[in-house]
XYZ file of C-alpha atoms in Angstrom:
606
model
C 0.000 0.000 0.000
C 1.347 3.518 -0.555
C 2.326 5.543 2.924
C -0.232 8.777 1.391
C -3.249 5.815 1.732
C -2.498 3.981 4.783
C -1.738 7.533 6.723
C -5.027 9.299 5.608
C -7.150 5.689 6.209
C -5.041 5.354 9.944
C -5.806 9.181 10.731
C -9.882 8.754 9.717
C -9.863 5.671 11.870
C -8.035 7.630 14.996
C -11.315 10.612 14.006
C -13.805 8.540 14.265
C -12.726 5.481 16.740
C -15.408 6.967 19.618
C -18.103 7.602 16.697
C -17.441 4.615 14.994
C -17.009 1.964 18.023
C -20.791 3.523 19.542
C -22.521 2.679 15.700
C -20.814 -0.811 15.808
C -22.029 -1.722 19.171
C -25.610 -0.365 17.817
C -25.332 -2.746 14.677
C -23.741 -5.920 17.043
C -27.036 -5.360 19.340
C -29.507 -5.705 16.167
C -27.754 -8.356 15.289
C -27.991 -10.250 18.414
C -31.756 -10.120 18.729
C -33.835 -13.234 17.087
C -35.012 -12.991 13.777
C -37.997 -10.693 13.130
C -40.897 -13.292 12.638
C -40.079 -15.103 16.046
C -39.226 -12.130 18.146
C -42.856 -9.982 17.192
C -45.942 -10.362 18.305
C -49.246 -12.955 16.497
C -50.940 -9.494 15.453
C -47.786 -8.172 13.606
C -46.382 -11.067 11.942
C -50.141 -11.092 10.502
C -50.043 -7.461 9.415
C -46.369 -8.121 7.703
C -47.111 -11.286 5.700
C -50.864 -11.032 5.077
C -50.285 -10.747 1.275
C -47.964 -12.821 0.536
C -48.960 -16.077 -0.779
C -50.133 -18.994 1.664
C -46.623 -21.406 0.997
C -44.084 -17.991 1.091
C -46.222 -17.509 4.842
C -45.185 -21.017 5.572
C -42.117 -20.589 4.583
C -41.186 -17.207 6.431
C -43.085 -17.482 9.262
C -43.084 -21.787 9.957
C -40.209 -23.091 7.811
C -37.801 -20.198 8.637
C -36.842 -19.408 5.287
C -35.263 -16.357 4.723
C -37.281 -13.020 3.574
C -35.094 -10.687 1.678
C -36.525 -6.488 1.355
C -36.522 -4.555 -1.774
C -36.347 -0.980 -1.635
C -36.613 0.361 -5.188
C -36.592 3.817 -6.971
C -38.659 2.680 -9.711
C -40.682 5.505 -11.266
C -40.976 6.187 -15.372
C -39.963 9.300 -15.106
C -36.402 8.662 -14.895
C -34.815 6.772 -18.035
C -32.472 5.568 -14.990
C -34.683 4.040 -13.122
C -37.583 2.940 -15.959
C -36.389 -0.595 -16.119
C -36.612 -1.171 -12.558
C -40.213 -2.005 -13.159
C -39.212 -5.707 -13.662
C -36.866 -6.139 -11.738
C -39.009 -7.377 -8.223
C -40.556 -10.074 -10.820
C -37.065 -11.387 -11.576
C -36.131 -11.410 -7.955
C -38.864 -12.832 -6.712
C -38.434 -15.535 -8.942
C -34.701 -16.158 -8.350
C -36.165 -16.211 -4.647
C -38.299 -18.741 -4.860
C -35.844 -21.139 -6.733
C -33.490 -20.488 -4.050
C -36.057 -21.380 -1.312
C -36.824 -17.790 -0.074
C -39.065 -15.037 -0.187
C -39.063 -11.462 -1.037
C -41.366 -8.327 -0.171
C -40.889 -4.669 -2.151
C -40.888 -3.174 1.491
C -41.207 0.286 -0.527
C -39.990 2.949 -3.044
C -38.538 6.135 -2.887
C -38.795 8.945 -4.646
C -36.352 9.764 -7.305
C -35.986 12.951 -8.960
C -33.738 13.837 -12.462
C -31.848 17.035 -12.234
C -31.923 17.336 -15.623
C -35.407 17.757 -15.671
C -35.216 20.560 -13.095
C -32.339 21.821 -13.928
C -32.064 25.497 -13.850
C -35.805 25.466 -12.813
C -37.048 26.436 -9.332
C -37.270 22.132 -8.454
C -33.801 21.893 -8.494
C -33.687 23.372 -4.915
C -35.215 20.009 -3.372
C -32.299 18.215 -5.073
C -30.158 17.641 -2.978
C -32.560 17.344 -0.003
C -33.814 14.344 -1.979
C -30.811 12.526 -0.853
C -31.588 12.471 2.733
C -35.551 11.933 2.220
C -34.725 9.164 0.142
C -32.228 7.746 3.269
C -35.678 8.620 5.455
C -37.643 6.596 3.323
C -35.246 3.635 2.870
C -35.549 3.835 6.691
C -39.309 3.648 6.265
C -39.369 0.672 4.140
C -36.970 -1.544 6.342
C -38.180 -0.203 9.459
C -40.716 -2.893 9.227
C -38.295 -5.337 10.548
C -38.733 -8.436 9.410
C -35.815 -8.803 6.703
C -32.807 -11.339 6.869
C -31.170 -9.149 4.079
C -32.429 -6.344 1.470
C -31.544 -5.487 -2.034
C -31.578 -1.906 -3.323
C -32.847 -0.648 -6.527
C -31.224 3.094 -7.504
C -29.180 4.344 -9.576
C -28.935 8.261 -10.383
C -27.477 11.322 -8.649
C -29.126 11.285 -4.544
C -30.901 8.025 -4.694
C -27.944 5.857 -4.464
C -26.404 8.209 -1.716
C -29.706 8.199 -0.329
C -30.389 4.620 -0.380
C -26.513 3.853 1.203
C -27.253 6.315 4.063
C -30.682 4.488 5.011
C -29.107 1.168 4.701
C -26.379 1.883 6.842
C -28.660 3.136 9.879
C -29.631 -0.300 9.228
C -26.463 -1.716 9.604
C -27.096 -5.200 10.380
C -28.898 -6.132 7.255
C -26.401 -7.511 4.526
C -27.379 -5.469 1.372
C -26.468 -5.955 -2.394
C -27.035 -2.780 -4.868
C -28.910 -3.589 -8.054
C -27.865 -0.741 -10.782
C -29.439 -0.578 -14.105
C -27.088 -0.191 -16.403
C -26.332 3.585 -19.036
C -28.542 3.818 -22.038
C -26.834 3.090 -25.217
C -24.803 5.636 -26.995
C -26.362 8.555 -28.934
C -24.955 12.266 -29.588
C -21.803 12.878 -28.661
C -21.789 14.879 -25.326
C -19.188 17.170 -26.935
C -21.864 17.412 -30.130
C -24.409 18.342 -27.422
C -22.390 20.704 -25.779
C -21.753 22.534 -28.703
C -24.663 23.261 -29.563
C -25.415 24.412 -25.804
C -23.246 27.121 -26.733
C -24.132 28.055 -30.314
C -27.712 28.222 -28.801
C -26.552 30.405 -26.056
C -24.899 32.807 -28.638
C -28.860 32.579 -30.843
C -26.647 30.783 -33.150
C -29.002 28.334 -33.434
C -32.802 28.380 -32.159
C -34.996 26.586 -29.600
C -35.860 23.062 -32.499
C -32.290 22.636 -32.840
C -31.515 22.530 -29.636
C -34.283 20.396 -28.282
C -33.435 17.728 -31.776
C -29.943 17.710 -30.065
C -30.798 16.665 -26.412
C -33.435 14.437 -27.793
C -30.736 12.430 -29.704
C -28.100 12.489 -26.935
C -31.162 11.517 -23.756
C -32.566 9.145 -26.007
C -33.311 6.101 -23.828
C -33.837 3.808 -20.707
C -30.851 4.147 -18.864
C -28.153 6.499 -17.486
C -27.246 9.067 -19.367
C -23.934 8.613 -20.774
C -21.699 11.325 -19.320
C -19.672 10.283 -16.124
C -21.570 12.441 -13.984
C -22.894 11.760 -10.738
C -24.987 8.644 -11.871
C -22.532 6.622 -13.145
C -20.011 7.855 -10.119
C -22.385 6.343 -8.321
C -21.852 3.090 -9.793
C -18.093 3.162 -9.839
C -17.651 4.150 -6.122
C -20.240 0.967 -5.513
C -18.012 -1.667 -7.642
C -14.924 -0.268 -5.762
C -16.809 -0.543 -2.064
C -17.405 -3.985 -3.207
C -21.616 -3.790 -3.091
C -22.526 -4.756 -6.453
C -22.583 -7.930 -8.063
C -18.473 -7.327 -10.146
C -18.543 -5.395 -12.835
C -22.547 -4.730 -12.620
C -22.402 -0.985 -12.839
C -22.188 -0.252 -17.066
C -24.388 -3.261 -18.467
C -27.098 -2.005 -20.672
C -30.801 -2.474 -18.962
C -32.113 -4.674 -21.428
C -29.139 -6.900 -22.107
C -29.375 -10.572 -21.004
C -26.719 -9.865 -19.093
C -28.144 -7.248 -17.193
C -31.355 -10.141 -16.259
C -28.168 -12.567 -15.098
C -26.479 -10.120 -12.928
C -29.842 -8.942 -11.443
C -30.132 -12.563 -10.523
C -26.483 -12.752 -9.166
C -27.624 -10.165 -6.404
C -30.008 -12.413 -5.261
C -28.078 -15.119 -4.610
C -25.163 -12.817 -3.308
C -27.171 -11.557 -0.579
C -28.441 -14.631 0.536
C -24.762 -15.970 0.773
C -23.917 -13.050 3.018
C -26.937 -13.147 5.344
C -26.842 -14.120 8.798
C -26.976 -17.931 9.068
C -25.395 -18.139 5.267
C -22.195 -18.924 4.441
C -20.565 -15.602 4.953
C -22.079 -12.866 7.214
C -21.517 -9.636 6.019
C -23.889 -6.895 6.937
C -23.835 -3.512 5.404
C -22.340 -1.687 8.821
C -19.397 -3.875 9.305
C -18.655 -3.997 5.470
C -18.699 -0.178 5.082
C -15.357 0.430 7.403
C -12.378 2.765 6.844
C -10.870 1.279 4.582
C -14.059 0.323 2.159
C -14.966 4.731 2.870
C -10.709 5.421 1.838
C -11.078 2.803 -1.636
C -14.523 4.730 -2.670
C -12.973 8.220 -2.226
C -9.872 7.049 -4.246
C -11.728 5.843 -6.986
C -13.532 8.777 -7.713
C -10.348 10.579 -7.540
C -8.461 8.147 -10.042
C -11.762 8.420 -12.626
C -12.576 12.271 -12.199
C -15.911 11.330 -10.954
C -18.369 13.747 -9.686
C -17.688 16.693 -7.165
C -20.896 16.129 -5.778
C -19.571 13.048 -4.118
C -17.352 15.810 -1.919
C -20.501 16.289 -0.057
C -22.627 12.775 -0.354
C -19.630 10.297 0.703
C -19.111 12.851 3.954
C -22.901 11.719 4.753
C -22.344 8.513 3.612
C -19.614 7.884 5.790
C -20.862 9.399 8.662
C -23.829 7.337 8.393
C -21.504 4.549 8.939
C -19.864 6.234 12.242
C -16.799 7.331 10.062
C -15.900 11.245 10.158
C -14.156 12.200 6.838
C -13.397 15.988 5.424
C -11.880 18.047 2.070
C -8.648 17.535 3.504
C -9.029 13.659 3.306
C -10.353 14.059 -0.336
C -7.307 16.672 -0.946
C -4.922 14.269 0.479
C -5.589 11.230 -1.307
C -6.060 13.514 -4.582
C -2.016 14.462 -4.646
C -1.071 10.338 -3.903
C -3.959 8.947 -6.699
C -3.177 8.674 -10.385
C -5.801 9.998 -12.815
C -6.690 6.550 -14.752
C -9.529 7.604 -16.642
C -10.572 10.265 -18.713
C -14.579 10.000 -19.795
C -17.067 13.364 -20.802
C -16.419 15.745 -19.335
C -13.110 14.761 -18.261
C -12.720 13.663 -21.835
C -14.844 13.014 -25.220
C -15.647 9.063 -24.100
C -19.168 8.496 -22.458
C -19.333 5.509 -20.159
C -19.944 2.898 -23.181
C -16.987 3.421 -24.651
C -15.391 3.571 -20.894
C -16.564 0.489 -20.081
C -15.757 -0.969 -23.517
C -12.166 0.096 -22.947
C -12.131 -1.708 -19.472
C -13.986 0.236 -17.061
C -14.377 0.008 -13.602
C -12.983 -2.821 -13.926
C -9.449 -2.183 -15.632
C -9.489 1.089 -12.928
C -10.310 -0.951 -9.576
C -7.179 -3.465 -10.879
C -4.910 -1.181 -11.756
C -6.074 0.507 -8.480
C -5.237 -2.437 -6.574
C -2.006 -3.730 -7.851
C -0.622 -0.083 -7.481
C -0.884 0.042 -3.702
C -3.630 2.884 -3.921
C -6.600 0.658 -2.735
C -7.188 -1.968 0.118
C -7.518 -5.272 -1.063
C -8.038 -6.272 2.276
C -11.659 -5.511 2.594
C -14.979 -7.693 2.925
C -17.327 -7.060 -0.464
C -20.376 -8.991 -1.085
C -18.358 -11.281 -3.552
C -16.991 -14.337 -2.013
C -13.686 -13.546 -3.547
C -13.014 -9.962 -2.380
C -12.434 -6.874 -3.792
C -9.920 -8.399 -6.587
C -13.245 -9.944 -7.829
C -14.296 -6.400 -9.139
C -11.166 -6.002 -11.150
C -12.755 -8.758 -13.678
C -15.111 -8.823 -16.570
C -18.539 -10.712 -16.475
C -20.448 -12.905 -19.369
C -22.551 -15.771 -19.712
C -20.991 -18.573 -21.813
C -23.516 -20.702 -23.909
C -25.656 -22.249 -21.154
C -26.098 -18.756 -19.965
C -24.402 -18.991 -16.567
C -22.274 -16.085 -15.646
C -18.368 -16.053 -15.351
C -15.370 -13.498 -14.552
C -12.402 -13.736 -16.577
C -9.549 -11.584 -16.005
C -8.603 -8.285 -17.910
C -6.449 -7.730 -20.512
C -3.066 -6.225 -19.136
C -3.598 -2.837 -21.200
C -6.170 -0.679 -21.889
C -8.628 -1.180 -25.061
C -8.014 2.688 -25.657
C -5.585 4.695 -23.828
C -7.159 7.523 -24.851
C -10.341 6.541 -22.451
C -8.392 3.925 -19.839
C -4.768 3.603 -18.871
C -2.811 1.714 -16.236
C -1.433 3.090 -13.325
C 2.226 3.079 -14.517
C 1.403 5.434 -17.199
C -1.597 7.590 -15.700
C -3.137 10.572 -17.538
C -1.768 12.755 -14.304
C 0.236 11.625 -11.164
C -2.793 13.129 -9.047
C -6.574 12.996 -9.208
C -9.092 15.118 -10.596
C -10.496 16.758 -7.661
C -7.911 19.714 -5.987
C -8.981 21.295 -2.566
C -8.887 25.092 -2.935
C -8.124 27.369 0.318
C -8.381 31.386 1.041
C -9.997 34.208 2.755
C -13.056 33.141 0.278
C -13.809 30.117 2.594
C -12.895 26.911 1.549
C -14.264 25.015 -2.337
C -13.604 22.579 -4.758
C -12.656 21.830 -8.103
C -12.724 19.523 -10.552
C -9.079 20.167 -12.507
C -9.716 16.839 -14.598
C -12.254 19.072 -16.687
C -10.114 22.044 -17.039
C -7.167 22.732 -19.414
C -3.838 22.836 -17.916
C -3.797 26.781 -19.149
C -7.148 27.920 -17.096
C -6.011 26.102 -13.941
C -4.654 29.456 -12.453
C -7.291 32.458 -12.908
C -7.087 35.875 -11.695
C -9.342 38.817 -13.176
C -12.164 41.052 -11.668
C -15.072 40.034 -9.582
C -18.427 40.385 -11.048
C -21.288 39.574 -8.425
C -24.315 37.598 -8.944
C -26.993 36.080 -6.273
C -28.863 33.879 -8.859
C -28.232 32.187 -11.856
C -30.851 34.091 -13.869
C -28.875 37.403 -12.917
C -25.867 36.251 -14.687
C -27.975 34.905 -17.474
C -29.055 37.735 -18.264
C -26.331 39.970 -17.978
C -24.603 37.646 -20.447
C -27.452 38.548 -22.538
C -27.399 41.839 -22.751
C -23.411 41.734 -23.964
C -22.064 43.148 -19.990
C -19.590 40.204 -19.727
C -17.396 40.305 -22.749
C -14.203 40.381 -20.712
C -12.276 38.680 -18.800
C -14.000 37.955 -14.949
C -14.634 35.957 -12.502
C -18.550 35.204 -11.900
C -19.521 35.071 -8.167
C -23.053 33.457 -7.578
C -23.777 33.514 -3.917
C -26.545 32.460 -2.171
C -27.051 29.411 -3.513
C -25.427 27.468 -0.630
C -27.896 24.373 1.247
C -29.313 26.898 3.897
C -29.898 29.458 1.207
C -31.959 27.682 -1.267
C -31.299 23.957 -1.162
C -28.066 24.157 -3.406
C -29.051 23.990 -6.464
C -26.925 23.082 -9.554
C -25.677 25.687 -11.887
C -25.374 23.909 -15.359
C -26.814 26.914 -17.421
C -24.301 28.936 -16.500
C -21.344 26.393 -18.293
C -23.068 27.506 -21.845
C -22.268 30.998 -21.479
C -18.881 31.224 -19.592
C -18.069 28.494 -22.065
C -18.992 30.952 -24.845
C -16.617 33.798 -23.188
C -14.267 31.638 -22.770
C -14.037 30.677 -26.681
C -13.461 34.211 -27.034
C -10.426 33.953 -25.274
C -10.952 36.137 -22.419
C -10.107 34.422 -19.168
C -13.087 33.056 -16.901
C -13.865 31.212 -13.592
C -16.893 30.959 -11.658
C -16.999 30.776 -7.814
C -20.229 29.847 -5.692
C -21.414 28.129 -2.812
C -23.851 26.103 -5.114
C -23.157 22.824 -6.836
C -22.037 21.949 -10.527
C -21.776 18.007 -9.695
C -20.547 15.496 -12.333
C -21.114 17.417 -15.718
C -18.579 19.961 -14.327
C -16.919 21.326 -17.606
C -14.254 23.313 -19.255
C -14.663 26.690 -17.279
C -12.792 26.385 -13.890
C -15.234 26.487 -11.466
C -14.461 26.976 -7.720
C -17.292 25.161 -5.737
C -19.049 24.175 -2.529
C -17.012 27.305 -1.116
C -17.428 27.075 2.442
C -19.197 28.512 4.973
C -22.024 29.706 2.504
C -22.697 33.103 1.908
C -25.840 32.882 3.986
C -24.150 31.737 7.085
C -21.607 34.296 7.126
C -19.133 33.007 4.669
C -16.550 35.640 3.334
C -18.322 35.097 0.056
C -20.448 38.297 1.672
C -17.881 40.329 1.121
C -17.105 40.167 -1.970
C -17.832 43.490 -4.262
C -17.432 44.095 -8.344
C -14.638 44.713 -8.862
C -12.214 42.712 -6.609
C -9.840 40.899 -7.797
C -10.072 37.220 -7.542
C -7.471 34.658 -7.706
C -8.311 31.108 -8.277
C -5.377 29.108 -8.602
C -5.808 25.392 -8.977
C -2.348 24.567 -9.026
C -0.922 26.017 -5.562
C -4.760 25.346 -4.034
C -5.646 28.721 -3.285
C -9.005 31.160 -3.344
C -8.592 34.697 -2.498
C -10.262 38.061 -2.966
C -6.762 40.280 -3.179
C -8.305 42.957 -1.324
C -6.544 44.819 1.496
C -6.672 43.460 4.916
C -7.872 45.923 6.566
C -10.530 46.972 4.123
C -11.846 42.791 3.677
C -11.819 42.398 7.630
C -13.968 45.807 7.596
C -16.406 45.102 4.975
C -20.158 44.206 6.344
C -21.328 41.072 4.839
C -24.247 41.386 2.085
C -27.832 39.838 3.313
C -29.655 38.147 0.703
C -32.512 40.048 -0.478
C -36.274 39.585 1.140
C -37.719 39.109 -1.884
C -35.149 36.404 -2.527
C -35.836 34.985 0.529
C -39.050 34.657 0.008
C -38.967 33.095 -3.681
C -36.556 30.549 -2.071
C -39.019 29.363 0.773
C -42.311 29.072 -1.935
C -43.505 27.471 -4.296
C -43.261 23.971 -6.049
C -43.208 22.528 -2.302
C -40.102 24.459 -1.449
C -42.081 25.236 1.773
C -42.324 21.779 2.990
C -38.299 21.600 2.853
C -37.801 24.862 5.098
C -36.908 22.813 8.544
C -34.122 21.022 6.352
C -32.772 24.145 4.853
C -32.728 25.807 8.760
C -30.879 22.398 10.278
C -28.868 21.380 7.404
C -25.191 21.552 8.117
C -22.327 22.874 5.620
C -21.294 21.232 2.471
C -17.890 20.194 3.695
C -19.819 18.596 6.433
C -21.858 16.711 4.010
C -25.304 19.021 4.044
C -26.836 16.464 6.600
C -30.016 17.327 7.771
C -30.216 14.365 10.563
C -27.607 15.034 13.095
């Protein structure tokens, strides 16, 4: 193992030993109690089986058999989640063959940001997370599972669906994913014409014929955005089925794998031939191997904030600095849209998670050492999976290179010695920034401020031709207490468009730009928001602002005197008030009052 690893894994475990020791004996004390249909009461055992069918009562309830929960995202809203609609069938049936039973204990919302993106939705996004963990912890609450399988895939659900699970810790859980959809535009086709249409190059039909061709689909969508981070932080925790994550939803594959889980978590419940519940899997080490694999693939900034909840949801403290640390010792392996012109087909085509998680491995930068749902450990996930002719699965090994080094490489000849994520520090607070994305030549930007408290403000002063030179864009307010922290993806079209005309752009906020981070260098997540005080107040037109991305550093280069003296802005009343109405923003008001930074990982629990 390299010394960077083991010392930031050894210093997390010192940070959380009192935390994590009081959640294990929480777990070891579920454990310990008798299995749910002998320890309730006649009335309840009635009320939790009264629809199953008469032999899967007998079996559960008289013959012991073991009753596995399914808590699914399903909805047909989501192209994501769409093919989920099958799935309980399929499990039920590889169930049954195996001598169990299953009950959907329940489904949780799921919500596309690219639906709401830019649109006044958007601010329940990321407060979806943590009502999704709420209602995973509605659905199993019930009690009466030996294991449970989860159905999610996109951008909160799966963070969601990990934090309920692991307040749930004795339950061994498998994660069923979905698969991408299949290949259509290009994203860097799509994001061109983003930006013609932002210039009125081209008009509203083009534009929509464009993102019809490249969202075309059941499935993921094809960028390596939050979604399909998602799915590569799960294969390299070890809770998938291997090399589950990036199989299409309707390939016979997908059906096989799907099945796979089944028997997976029955192999790992209590009384099977492995114990391995959720809260004992999900240690240091399994938290250190997720954080370095989004750091190796350039994976989504939003996982900055999610895998801090995640991880405390498991009794583990982790910060920026961890993320920062493990950045400068991780080799960039992969290089898919936006890091790079691939989408996640031709990723996984290349070797995928798979190649990345090996190469991971055999370089030190990941412990092996770690339980996984897969009888064979996390070296398991560094394999490929098929069904030979009878249609049984197997994992063969790798090929030694990469099927394009242009996508994948190994970790002796990485795209960059570090990862793609870079800590940024100043009198602006604390932010992120996702230097995979960014040209070597914009990784160090200093012009003037220009201030903005929404992303319709900027919009429109793009509009009207007042940006055509070189700035940096502040958007403040837009922080979790402010207004939910939204994402700010309409705002890539236009400094993109500036940019192109060669004047020199960044954009700093205390909102989100998550996995489709692009070209512009955008300082994120800064810390504390603007609402609770955070030097982002203070900022005025005019100062000048130095985002530098290669020594990590944020700063207004204002006097010292004159920044320590400077009163604070206050967000407006007006846009107060717009951000506490409408579109059930009011029902989400005690979360944005109790919700905690973003470095902190915007819990609203604790």
């Amino acid at each position: 193992m390299k010394p960077a690893i083991v010392d930031v894994t050894q210093r997390i475990r010192e940070r959380s030993a009192s935390l994590r020791s009081a959640y294990l004996a929480r777990v070891q004390a579920a454990i310990d109690r008798p299995r749910g249909a002998d320890r309730m009461g006649c009335a309840n055992v009635a009320h939790a089986f009264a629809a199953l069918p008469a032999n899967d009562k007998l079996k559960v309830v008289a013959e012991k058999a073991p009753n596995i929960g399914v808590v699914t995202a399903y909805n047909d809203m989501l192209s994501a989640h769409q093919p989920y609609e099958g799935f309980p069938a399929v499990i039920r049936d590889e169930a049954h063959r195996l001598g169990a039973t299953v009950q959907v204990a329940g489904g949780v919302p799921a919500m596309c940001d690219g639906v709401t993106q830019g649109l006044p939705g958007m601010e329940l996004s990321l407060f979806s997370r943590d009502t999704i963990a709420m209602g995973t912890a509605i659905a199993l609450t019930h009690d009466v599972f030996d294991a449970a399988l989860l159905l999610g895939v996109c951008d909160k659900i799966v963070p969601g669906l990990l934090i309920g699970a692991l307040h749930f810790g004795h339950l061994p859980c498998v994660f069923v994913p979905a698969g991408p959809m299949s290949t259509g535009l290009s994203n860097n086709e799509k994001a061109k014409v983003r930006e013609q249409f932002a210039q009125g190059l081209v008009g509203r039909d083009r534009l929509l014929e464009a993102e019809s061709a490249a969202y075309h689909g059941p499935g993921t969508c094809t960028f390596y955005g939050t979604a399909n981070s998602n799915q590569m932080l799960l294969e390299a925790m070890g809770l998938h089925v291997p090399g589950a994550a990036f199989v299409h939803p309707h390939a016979g594959l997908r059906e096989a794998l799907t099945r796979e889980a089944v028997r997976s978590v029955l192999s790992i419940r209590k009384g099977g031939q492995r114990f391995r519940p959720i809260g004992q899997l999900v240690d240091e080490r399994v938290i250190v191997n997720a954080m370095v694999a989004l750091l190796a693939t350039g994976g989504s900034t939003n996982h900055l904030i999610h895998w801090v909840a995640v991880a405390r949801a498991a009794g583990i403290l982790i910060d920026w600095t961890d993320f920062s640390d493990l950045s400068h010792a991780t080799p960039l392996l992969a290089r898919v849209y936006p890091n790079g012109s691939a989408d996640v087909n031709q990723f996984q085509a290349a070797g995928g998670p798979g190649f990345v998680i090996r190469e991971l491995i055999d370089g030190g930068f990941m412990h092996a050492d770690v339980a996984t749902v897969a009888a064979g450990g996390l070296r398991e996930y560094g394999t490929l999976p098929a069904q030979d002719e009878g249609g049984a699965l197997r994992w063969s090994a790798l090929p030694a290179e990469s099927g394009d080094t242009a996508i994948v490489r190994t970790a002796a000849a990485p795209f960059s010695a570090e990862g793609g994520l870079k800590l940024l520090t100043g009198n602006l607070g604390r932010a992120v920034i996702k230097v995979s994305a960014v040209p070597e030549d914009r990784h160090v930007i200093e012009a003037p401020a220009r201030v903005f408290t929404s992303q319709e403000h900027l919009l429109a002063a793009f509009k009207s031709g007042e940006l055509e030179r070189d700035l940096v864009a502040v958007v403040r307010f837009q922080g979790p207490r402010a207004n939910g922290m939204p994402e700010l993806h309409k705002l890539t079209p236009p400094l993109a468009v500036l940019q192109g005309k060669g004047f020199k752009v960044a954009l700093v906020t205390d909102g989100r730009m998550s996995g489709a981070s692009g070209k512009v260098p955008a300082a994120i997540h800064v810390s504390p928001e603007a609402l609770a005080g955070g030097p982002l107040a203070k900022v005025r037109d005019g100062d000048l602002i130095r985002l530098d991305a290669v020594a990590g550093t944020l700063e207004a280069r204002v006097d010292a005197a004159d920044w320590a003296a400077r009163e604070p802005a206050q967000i407006t009343a007006a846009a107060a008030d717009t951000n506490a109405h409408g579109l059930g923003r009011e029902l989400f008001g005690g979360l944005r009052r109790n919700v905690l930074s973003a470095e902190e990982g915007a819990c609203t629990w604790l």
